[in-house]
XYZ file of C-alpha atoms in Angstrom:
639
model
C -12.975 2.431 24.690
C -14.930 4.499 22.224
C -15.467 8.232 22.674
C -18.342 10.376 21.382
C -15.573 12.382 19.460
C -14.314 9.208 17.590
C -17.678 8.425 16.288
C -17.977 12.132 15.248
C -14.806 12.143 13.450
C -15.714 8.984 11.445
C -19.300 10.513 10.640
C -17.447 13.638 9.545
C -14.883 11.809 7.600
C -17.637 9.833 5.731
C -19.762 12.734 4.981
C -16.900 14.858 3.549
C -15.816 11.928 1.332
C -19.409 11.462 0.027
C -19.535 15.220 -0.784
C -16.289 15.646 -2.745
C -16.950 12.343 -4.701
C -19.205 13.881 -7.211
C -17.145 17.131 -7.896
C -13.886 14.970 -8.058
C -15.669 12.642 -10.578
C -16.805 15.373 -12.652
C -13.397 16.963 -12.817
C -11.761 13.577 -13.713
C -14.337 13.316 -16.485
C -12.757 16.526 -18.148
C -9.314 15.621 -17.398
C -9.483 12.147 -18.814
C -11.414 13.276 -22.057
C -8.426 14.291 -24.319
C -10.575 17.338 -25.497
C -12.062 18.312 -22.130
C -11.831 21.809 -20.933
C -10.741 22.699 -17.442
C -9.960 25.992 -15.734
C -6.408 25.213 -15.685
C -6.394 25.266 -19.775
C -4.654 28.645 -20.159
C -1.719 27.724 -18.013
C -1.331 24.039 -18.685
C -2.635 23.767 -22.457
C 0.626 25.215 -24.065
C 2.741 22.940 -21.960
C 0.419 19.756 -22.841
C 1.031 20.526 -26.379
C 4.796 21.160 -26.046
C 5.240 17.931 -24.295
C 3.215 15.975 -26.983
C 5.597 17.719 -29.478
C 8.815 16.751 -27.583
C 7.433 13.278 -27.244
C 6.342 12.690 -30.998
C 2.881 11.784 -29.795
C -0.405 12.558 -31.812
C -3.021 13.127 -29.311
C -5.907 12.543 -31.839
C -4.623 9.001 -32.587
C -5.973 6.487 -30.057
C -4.276 3.117 -29.130
C -5.930 -0.286 -28.804
C -5.547 -2.419 -25.451
C -2.078 -4.010 -26.628
C -0.701 -0.645 -27.658
C -1.798 0.957 -24.677
C -0.382 -1.627 -22.479
C 2.986 -1.645 -24.263
C 3.327 2.041 -23.855
C 2.683 1.784 -20.185
C 5.213 -0.913 -19.811
C 7.710 0.846 -21.633
C 7.135 3.998 -19.435
C 7.371 1.941 -16.438
C 10.738 0.171 -17.599
C 12.528 3.401 -18.473
C 11.545 5.271 -15.337
C 12.525 2.166 -13.192
C 15.916 1.933 -14.755
C 16.559 5.743 -14.326
C 15.687 5.536 -10.531
C 18.001 2.400 -10.134
C 20.988 4.433 -11.900
C 20.220 7.567 -9.489
C 20.084 5.365 -6.224
C 23.359 3.777 -7.507
C 25.228 6.910 -8.212
C 23.694 8.883 -5.098
C 27.186 9.376 -3.626
C 28.485 11.116 -6.473
C 25.389 13.367 -7.366
C 24.337 16.865 -6.111
C 22.023 17.762 -3.187
C 23.341 15.294 -0.543
C 24.440 17.754 2.190
C 24.501 14.607 4.678
C 27.020 12.671 2.515
C 24.957 9.665 2.165
C 26.485 6.602 0.431
C 25.037 4.968 -2.748
C 22.520 2.090 -2.169
C 23.522 -1.489 -2.677
C 22.679 -3.320 -5.956
C 19.824 -5.227 -4.047
C 18.320 -2.263 -2.325
C 18.426 -0.309 -5.201
C 16.475 -2.781 -7.308
C 13.922 -3.303 -4.547
C 13.441 0.516 -3.955
C 13.489 1.388 -7.692
C 10.784 -1.397 -8.459
C 8.873 -0.249 -5.394
C 8.389 3.184 -6.517
C 7.802 2.446 -10.101
C 4.671 -0.032 -9.077
C 3.387 2.542 -6.636
C 4.313 0.309 -3.560
C 6.943 2.391 -2.116
C 8.065 -0.304 0.269
C 10.937 0.823 1.959
C 13.666 -1.673 3.364
C 15.694 1.413 4.661
C 15.067 4.584 6.880
C 14.674 7.632 4.466
C 16.168 10.226 6.753
C 19.433 8.274 6.956
C 19.700 6.904 3.495
C 18.376 9.168 0.800
C 19.957 12.371 -0.323
C 17.401 15.312 -1.395
C 18.220 14.618 -5.050
C 17.026 10.914 -4.527
C 14.018 11.958 -2.440
C 12.894 14.380 -5.174
C 14.138 13.148 -8.505
C 14.151 9.286 -7.900
C 11.260 9.015 -5.607
C 8.713 11.834 -5.912
C 8.762 11.980 -9.662
C 7.625 8.178 -9.247
C 4.881 9.130 -6.966
C 3.498 11.247 -9.453
C 4.279 8.749 -12.381
C 2.887 5.725 -10.906
C -0.269 7.436 -9.628
C -0.972 8.695 -13.111
C -0.467 5.423 -14.519
C -3.111 3.660 -12.270
C -5.604 6.480 -13.092
C -4.858 6.056 -16.725
C -5.351 2.279 -16.585
C -8.705 2.801 -14.565
C -9.829 5.109 -17.321
C -8.984 2.614 -20.028
C -11.021 -0.063 -18.629
C -13.950 2.187 -17.865
C -13.742 3.090 -21.527
C -13.719 -0.547 -22.425
C -17.021 -0.897 -20.639
C -18.693 2.161 -21.882
C -17.845 2.030 -25.541
C -19.348 -0.560 -28.022
C -17.832 -2.069 -31.302
C -14.694 -0.081 -30.552
C -11.188 -1.060 -31.059
C -9.248 1.527 -28.952
C -9.238 2.617 -25.295
C -7.745 6.126 -25.610
C -4.176 7.020 -25.658
C -1.684 6.149 -22.873
C 0.671 9.249 -23.267
C -2.416 11.685 -23.452
C -3.791 10.093 -20.259
C -0.443 10.274 -18.317
C 0.258 13.846 -19.419
C -3.313 15.240 -18.747
C -3.730 13.299 -15.542
C -0.253 14.579 -14.126
C -0.784 18.273 -15.619
C -4.330 18.939 -14.802
C -5.069 17.016 -11.873
C -1.757 15.800 -9.581
C 0.302 18.705 -9.808
C -2.281 21.484 -9.128
C -3.803 19.677 -6.381
C -0.434 18.445 -4.694
C 0.750 22.332 -4.657
C -2.343 23.330 -2.883
C -2.286 20.240 -0.420
C 1.601 21.069 0.143
C 0.766 24.450 1.223
C -1.767 23.395 3.504
C 0.535 20.858 5.296
C 3.281 23.584 5.470
C 0.550 25.731 7.265
C 0.357 22.955 9.931
C 3.874 22.819 10.603
C 5.336 20.566 8.211
C 9.021 21.373 6.751
C 9.741 22.314 3.085
C 13.497 23.439 2.923
C 17.137 22.430 1.604
C 18.908 22.866 5.073
C 21.394 20.285 6.361
C 20.128 18.313 9.126
C 20.109 20.152 12.612
C 22.275 18.617 15.405
C 20.437 19.081 18.847
C 22.529 18.662 21.915
C 20.786 16.036 24.349
C 20.203 17.375 28.093
C 20.728 13.682 29.122
C 23.263 11.294 27.062
C 22.476 7.639 26.891
C 24.312 4.454 25.699
C 23.214 2.122 23.176
C 24.779 -1.239 21.737
C 25.785 -0.996 18.073
C 27.777 -3.746 15.952
C 31.629 -3.386 16.336
C 33.309 -2.933 12.837
C 37.103 -3.455 11.906
C 39.427 -1.057 10.154
C 37.600 -1.537 6.785
C 34.226 -0.867 8.309
C 33.007 -4.510 8.250
C 31.016 -5.942 11.073
C 33.000 -8.091 13.595
C 31.438 -11.446 14.243
C 31.730 -14.146 16.754
C 30.442 -17.776 16.850
C 27.641 -18.419 19.354
C 25.068 -21.407 20.069
C 21.690 -20.714 18.558
C 19.160 -20.548 21.271
C 15.522 -21.957 21.323
C 12.832 -21.847 24.035
C 11.757 -24.947 25.934
C 9.411 -25.536 28.965
C 11.131 -25.155 32.217
C 11.077 -28.273 34.370
C 11.098 -28.729 38.158
C 13.054 -31.368 40.224
C 10.405 -34.095 39.258
C 10.909 -33.291 35.489
C 7.320 -31.511 35.287
C 6.942 -28.274 33.564
C 6.681 -25.272 35.841
C 3.177 -23.533 35.188
C 2.460 -19.777 35.944
C -1.244 -19.207 35.487
C -1.800 -22.219 33.604
C 0.875 -21.663 31.102
C 4.373 -23.327 30.993
C 7.353 -21.067 31.746
C 9.941 -20.978 29.086
C 13.693 -20.782 29.183
C 16.331 -20.578 26.754
C 18.488 -23.460 25.716
C 21.071 -24.103 23.053
C 19.732 -25.921 19.914
C 21.186 -29.200 19.159
C 21.859 -30.921 15.966
C 21.490 -34.620 14.986
C 24.682 -35.490 16.847
C 23.670 -33.723 20.040
C 26.197 -30.892 19.487
C 25.097 -27.026 19.789
C 23.923 -25.391 16.494
C 26.471 -22.613 16.139
C 25.813 -19.237 13.898
C 27.793 -16.004 13.532
C 26.463 -12.912 15.527
C 27.829 -9.478 15.425
C 29.860 -8.296 18.241
C 28.072 -5.557 19.999
C 29.818 -2.591 21.933
C 28.471 0.459 23.828
C 28.085 3.765 22.193
C 27.529 6.872 23.972
C 24.824 9.230 22.352
C 24.987 12.709 23.121
C 23.321 14.670 20.119
C 20.493 14.028 17.956
C 20.000 14.625 14.233
C 16.903 16.154 13.276
C 15.759 15.768 9.638
C 15.419 18.643 7.262
C 14.399 18.947 3.595
C 11.490 19.143 1.057
C 9.203 17.023 3.191
C 5.877 18.904 2.342
C 6.020 18.460 -1.218
C 6.732 14.566 -0.969
C 4.000 13.761 1.435
C 1.252 15.714 -0.671
C 1.845 13.338 -3.584
C 2.539 10.415 -1.181
C -0.902 10.664 0.076
C -3.010 11.849 -2.897
C -1.308 9.380 -5.055
C -1.696 6.500 -2.438
C 2.120 6.100 -2.712
C 2.623 5.807 1.093
C 6.580 5.932 1.130
C 7.588 7.996 4.167
C 10.104 10.784 4.012
C 11.203 9.382 7.385
C 11.397 6.024 8.571
C 8.609 6.547 11.175
C 6.397 7.831 8.193
C 3.257 9.692 9.346
C 3.886 9.087 12.983
C 6.998 11.470 12.548
C 6.026 14.883 13.920
C 7.445 16.731 10.750
C 5.604 14.373 8.442
C 2.333 14.640 10.463
C 2.300 17.744 12.825
C -1.380 18.024 14.135
C -4.609 16.403 14.261
C -5.859 18.400 11.449
C -2.757 17.208 9.145
C -3.666 13.574 10.328
C -7.304 14.162 9.144
C -6.381 15.718 5.669
C -4.029 13.096 5.075
C -6.373 10.161 5.352
C -8.951 12.080 3.651
C -6.851 12.641 0.759
C -5.947 8.904 0.410
C -9.438 8.296 -0.375
C -10.228 11.367 -2.509
C -9.188 10.466 -5.933
C -10.340 6.702 -5.897
C -13.691 7.804 -4.494
C -14.280 10.295 -7.434
C -13.305 7.605 -9.889
C -16.312 5.493 -8.800
C -18.612 8.629 -9.900
C -16.452 8.671 -13.212
C -17.445 5.220 -13.628
C -21.241 6.020 -13.467
C -20.874 9.005 -15.502
C -18.762 7.351 -18.526
C -21.441 4.378 -18.452
C -24.388 6.502 -18.338
C -25.510 4.668 -15.231
C -24.796 6.895 -12.164
C -26.821 4.353 -9.993
C -24.174 1.767 -10.810
C -21.273 4.075 -9.752
C -22.875 4.784 -6.444
C -23.690 1.078 -5.892
C -20.072 0.096 -6.287
C -18.966 3.169 -3.935
C -21.556 1.731 -1.399
C -19.959 -1.886 -1.647
C -16.552 -0.135 -0.904
C -17.934 1.741 2.070
C -19.676 -1.287 3.543
C -16.334 -2.915 3.562
C -14.460 -0.053 4.919
C -16.921 0.234 7.848
C -16.588 -3.563 8.828
C -12.783 -3.006 8.747
C -12.619 0.139 10.767
C -14.900 -1.072 13.502
C -13.165 -4.425 13.937
C -9.770 -3.005 14.087
C -11.032 -0.100 16.294
C -12.626 -2.805 18.751
C -9.635 -4.869 18.860
C -7.371 -2.316 19.670
C -9.581 -0.495 22.250
C -10.166 -3.939 23.823
C -6.476 -4.138 24.500
C -4.217 -7.426 25.105
C -6.066 -10.282 26.450
C -3.147 -11.196 28.596
C -3.071 -7.919 30.481
C -6.988 -8.605 31.049
C -6.343 -11.933 32.550
C -3.722 -10.384 34.966
C -6.341 -7.752 36.008
C -4.489 -4.973 34.053
C -7.501 -3.610 31.974
C -6.049 -0.224 31.029
C -8.844 2.039 29.822
C -6.546 3.136 26.982
C -6.528 -0.208 25.394
C -3.631 -1.237 23.449
C -1.285 1.722 22.975
C 1.904 -0.203 22.156
C 3.347 1.141 18.665
C 0.898 4.138 18.659
C 1.208 8.126 18.959
C -0.284 9.125 22.160
C -1.457 12.399 20.234
C -3.386 10.158 17.738
C -4.644 7.644 20.015
C -6.263 4.171 19.268
C -9.168 5.443 17.120
C -6.939 7.600 14.775
C -4.534 4.686 14.481
C -7.189 2.096 13.722
C -8.689 4.516 11.230
C -5.410 5.322 9.518
C -4.186 1.627 9.363
C -7.739 0.538 7.802
C -7.714 3.503 5.216
C -3.908 2.893 4.139
C -4.733 -0.676 3.544
C -7.956 -0.041 1.908
C -6.009 1.689 -0.576
C -2.793 0.898 -1.843
C -1.107 3.639 0.040
C 1.004 1.995 2.947
C 1.724 5.327 4.904
C 1.275 4.687 8.607
C 0.904 6.718 11.712
C 1.383 3.554 14.089
C 3.214 0.244 14.116
C 1.023 -2.486 12.464
C 3.174 -4.827 13.871
C 2.181 -4.103 17.430
C -1.559 -4.277 17.021
C -3.383 -7.090 18.484
C -3.706 -10.505 16.403
C -7.287 -9.339 15.199
C -6.371 -5.634 14.851
C -3.541 -6.525 12.560
C -5.735 -9.157 10.713
C -7.845 -6.381 9.203
C -4.846 -4.365 7.372
C -3.737 -7.689 6.178
C -7.029 -8.780 5.112
C -7.541 -5.500 3.343
C -4.416 -5.838 1.327
C -5.192 -9.667 0.165
C -8.688 -8.499 -1.084
C -6.759 -6.560 -3.647
C -7.350 -3.183 -1.915
C -10.532 -2.729 -4.051
C -11.940 -0.856 -0.821
C -11.803 2.830 -2.602
C -8.162 1.441 -3.433
C -5.204 3.066 -4.860
C -5.660 5.642 -7.511
C -7.191 3.733 -10.282
C -6.056 0.345 -8.999
C -8.982 0.187 -6.494
C -11.412 0.689 -9.398
C -9.998 -1.663 -11.839
C -9.533 -4.197 -9.258
C -13.234 -3.811 -8.002
C -14.441 -4.094 -11.661
C -12.800 -7.433 -11.951
C -15.317 -8.444 -9.078
C -17.989 -6.818 -10.850
C -17.459 -8.989 -13.884
C -17.422 -12.167 -11.769
C -20.313 -11.004 -9.769
C -22.643 -10.553 -13.009
C -21.116 -13.993 -14.373
C -22.274 -15.703 -11.095
C -25.775 -14.051 -11.368
C -26.138 -15.279 -14.787
C -25.373 -18.615 -13.985
C -28.053 -18.851 -11.043
C -30.673 -17.457 -13.193
C -29.656 -19.483 -16.203
C -29.145 -16.689 -18.682
C -26.027 -15.308 -20.518
C -24.481 -12.911 -18.167
C -24.442 -9.323 -19.025
C -22.629 -6.324 -17.576
C -24.426 -2.899 -18.884
C -25.693 -4.655 -21.826
C -22.518 -6.472 -22.800
C -22.362 -10.288 -22.824
C -19.685 -11.704 -20.385
C -18.255 -14.607 -22.072
C -15.708 -17.205 -21.354
C -12.494 -15.140 -22.313
C -13.788 -12.207 -20.298
C -14.115 -14.452 -17.121
C -10.740 -16.086 -17.688
C -9.042 -12.716 -17.859
C -10.765 -11.661 -14.700
C -9.893 -14.810 -12.920
C -6.296 -14.817 -14.020
C -5.981 -11.128 -12.702
C -7.064 -12.589 -9.261
C -5.155 -16.038 -9.270
C -2.001 -14.248 -10.265
C -2.103 -12.232 -6.880
C -3.113 -15.283 -4.850
C -0.215 -17.500 -6.263
C 2.481 -15.037 -5.964
C 1.563 -13.996 -2.297
C 1.033 -17.500 -0.995
C 3.774 -18.756 -3.066
C 6.468 -16.438 -1.905
C 5.471 -16.592 1.788
C 5.465 -20.346 1.756
C 9.046 -20.247 0.196
C 10.182 -17.655 2.737
C 8.642 -19.351 5.762
C 10.530 -22.617 5.254
C 13.636 -21.062 4.115
C 16.756 -19.937 6.119
C 16.844 -16.392 4.309
C 13.286 -15.985 5.507
C 13.059 -17.281 8.948
C 16.472 -15.642 9.784
C 14.841 -12.263 9.040
C 12.302 -12.679 11.595
C 12.262 -11.208 15.130
C 9.098 -13.200 16.127
C 8.424 -16.906 16.209
C 5.404 -18.927 15.844
C 2.076 -17.397 14.164
C 3.184 -13.775 14.558
C 6.312 -14.718 12.682
C 4.165 -16.307 9.911
C 1.944 -13.159 9.957
C 5.068 -10.920 9.292
C 6.119 -12.820 6.395
C 2.708 -13.085 4.813
C 2.081 -9.407 5.574
C 5.426 -8.684 3.675
C 4.450 -10.485 0.430
C 0.978 -9.457 0.511
C 1.960 -5.703 0.928
C 4.478 -6.139 -1.990
C 1.938 -8.026 -4.317
C -0.711 -5.487 -3.327
C 1.371 -2.430 -4.056
C 0.916 -1.265 -0.467
C 4.058 -0.847 0.939
C 3.129 -1.004 4.715
C 4.959 -3.796 6.872
C 4.800 -5.660 10.148
C 8.131 -4.506 10.900
C 9.269 -7.522 12.873
C 10.770 -8.676 9.403
C 14.048 -7.312 8.365
C 13.724 -7.032 4.580
C 16.959 -5.433 3.785
C 18.741 -8.453 2.855
C 19.626 -9.719 -0.669
C 17.081 -12.364 -0.776
C 13.998 -10.384 0.654
C 14.976 -7.431 -1.419
C 15.169 -9.403 -4.551
C 11.919 -11.601 -3.998
C 9.924 -8.575 -2.620
C 11.085 -6.696 -5.783
C 9.894 -9.607 -7.902
C 6.526 -9.778 -6.096
C 5.937 -6.091 -6.505
C 6.633 -6.314 -10.364
C 4.239 -9.444 -10.303
C 1.357 -7.607 -8.437
C 1.458 -4.496 -10.453
C 1.999 -5.874 -14.196
C 1.021 -9.309 -14.331
C -2.354 -8.378 -12.972
C -2.483 -5.348 -15.407
C -2.213 -7.211 -18.571
C -5.278 -9.589 -18.299
C -7.117 -6.585 -17.009
C -6.163 -4.808 -20.166
C -7.249 -7.628 -22.053
C -10.671 -7.665 -20.512
C -11.004 -3.945 -21.265
C -10.196 -4.645 -25.115
C -12.771 -7.326 -25.085
C -15.342 -5.403 -23.666
C -14.877 -2.473 -25.812
C -15.350 -4.466 -29.006
C -18.713 -5.987 -27.817
C -22.139 -4.442 -28.710
C -24.593 -3.214 -26.147
C -27.733 -4.991 -26.101
C -31.059 -3.097 -24.818
C -32.054 -4.101 -21.212
C -34.836 -6.769 -21.035
C -37.060 -8.279 -18.261
C -34.231 -10.888 -17.539
C -31.493 -8.437 -17.452
C -29.657 -8.310 -13.891
C -29.481 -4.616 -12.692
C -26.113 -3.668 -11.659
C -27.431 -1.075 -9.225
C -29.310 -1.192 -5.986
C -29.308 -3.545 -2.835
C -29.474 -6.749 -4.671
C -26.296 -5.980 -6.693
C -24.434 -4.646 -3.694
C -24.964 -7.847 -1.649
C -23.965 -10.060 -4.537
C -20.940 -7.780 -5.138
C -19.884 -8.066 -1.631
C -20.388 -11.862 -1.456
C -18.358 -12.269 -4.503
C -15.591 -10.131 -2.924
C -15.610 -12.162 0.365
C -16.002 -15.579 -1.182
C -13.912 -15.492 -4.193
C -11.158 -12.822 -2.737
C -10.965 -13.996 0.781
C -11.248 -17.676 0.530
C -7.862 -17.850 -1.250
C -6.185 -16.686 1.801
C -8.386 -18.167 4.613
C -5.720 -21.062 5.459
C -2.972 -18.892 5.688
C -4.695 -16.323 7.847
C -5.881 -19.033 9.988
C -2.184 -20.402 10.629
C -1.120 -16.718 11.255
C -3.363 -13.939 13.131
C -6.478 -16.221 13.858
C -4.424 -18.922 15.755
C -2.317 -16.047 17.520
C -5.462 -14.620 18.814
C -6.546 -17.698 20.449
C -3.237 -18.458 21.758
C -3.080 -14.870 23.065
C -6.103 -15.555 25.099
C -4.220 -18.514 26.559
C -1.516 -16.231 27.770
C 1.099 -16.908 24.916
C 2.812 -14.134 23.266
C 5.424 -14.428 20.173
């Protein structure tokens, strides 16, 4: 059920975001102008010049789209290899007070690729896997680098739109350095201090051991003398309807009761599999994580990285101590991406266009929040059928201190942007509630989006929208005075099709392969949703998950890593080709037949293009997953 305070918080969030969009956009204009002046110049300018000198970079010499893209790919490759080496050597490196072992080759590959691509998918629990050095050097540096890359690429595309008869799009190394020095570092320092004031930790202490007042027993896998799991051969069980004495299904509330029976092969013999032997283990103390958390969380949110210091991410009290810290974190996810829409209008000298793009994003944002909020507040349909209509709605997988609204708002925002931080378990959402974050990612996370990535993703849809408008009126399509030709449309469509083919291709492969189905903890449409969400999140460089999928296996670590690379770089290359093409065009003066790229008509056309072109690629898969699950849940079935 909704409360007045929830509506008030939503209103305050939108108002504050709108108010900070212009100041952030104006500051971005100065940062992304190589000769722009900021109040940080006395401190950062000498460091900036020294960095260029050490790198051998001439900041006055700009690059064409090919050189710009090559520099970006080179930076990403080198930083990825460095991260892989740190994770593989973690056991031998300092700042490891817990003595954590090095990561396996496949997990190191997946993690290195994940943080390089701004995905931050984590097939591990951070507090029990990563040393302080790995957290700070391998992961946090990537949080800055990958965020700066995204903003730089967005700036390059905007320059391509704004310039005419030009061959260059700026200088990648200059953009990278200036975004890091003048934007990300200073803002994160301030934000980290704010988070520390709310109770977030920032130290280098060893983990604290707390004695439990009541011990408890858990089951863990038994290991041999070499530390390897001890396994036993057991029959694979499947569910089948329970039959009465007459051979008829036993029904309860109109639904057949299910029982577990051994699965049989073609010869009628039980199908056997190896399962770990489980033994009881008494737990008498709890390990409480310590370490440099606030500094990582600040850039994790502002850079829309999302990788949690702990496995529970923003649901963990140290990572999200108070309602205020929760509000500041979700606001920070949108802060830079929202400012980039103002930067677009400023650079193209059409501020109304920038606000129109922002408006389209916010309409999609409102739709997602309201649907997710309604679905979670409505609760589980099965509970309603049993007469258990809880006033609190669906609270499974949610922090009581945040409740349904803040969980739905956080889930929507983190998947509108390519952030992936979570303060609730998306896998525990209702079918329609979980549909929203999945759908947001599959749209390309263009609703404000990740820092930079959201803007250049939305501009691809803008190009397609004006192309469609031109076809409808029988004129050559134009975008801000530049003719949109076949090459431009091909590059835009290639960027979208790469994502669709990769998401659906990998998900289809996993759903019919043993390595994919064995990793599932749920069957039926919800199991498909878990697989689909994983590869959508990887390709969309989001990083959140339906956690019913055990992704820490060689097959999934590898395929998810490949999906992250495809989603980041195979999408960027055609977008940079589009930027180079637009930069070389002349700007024609507007005429009576020019389609305006601002106002209500443009916003409606842009929304229609996003929903039709972006969503229809995934509609069949979504129908087989969360949509069918919703209808089956209404019939009393769970998975």
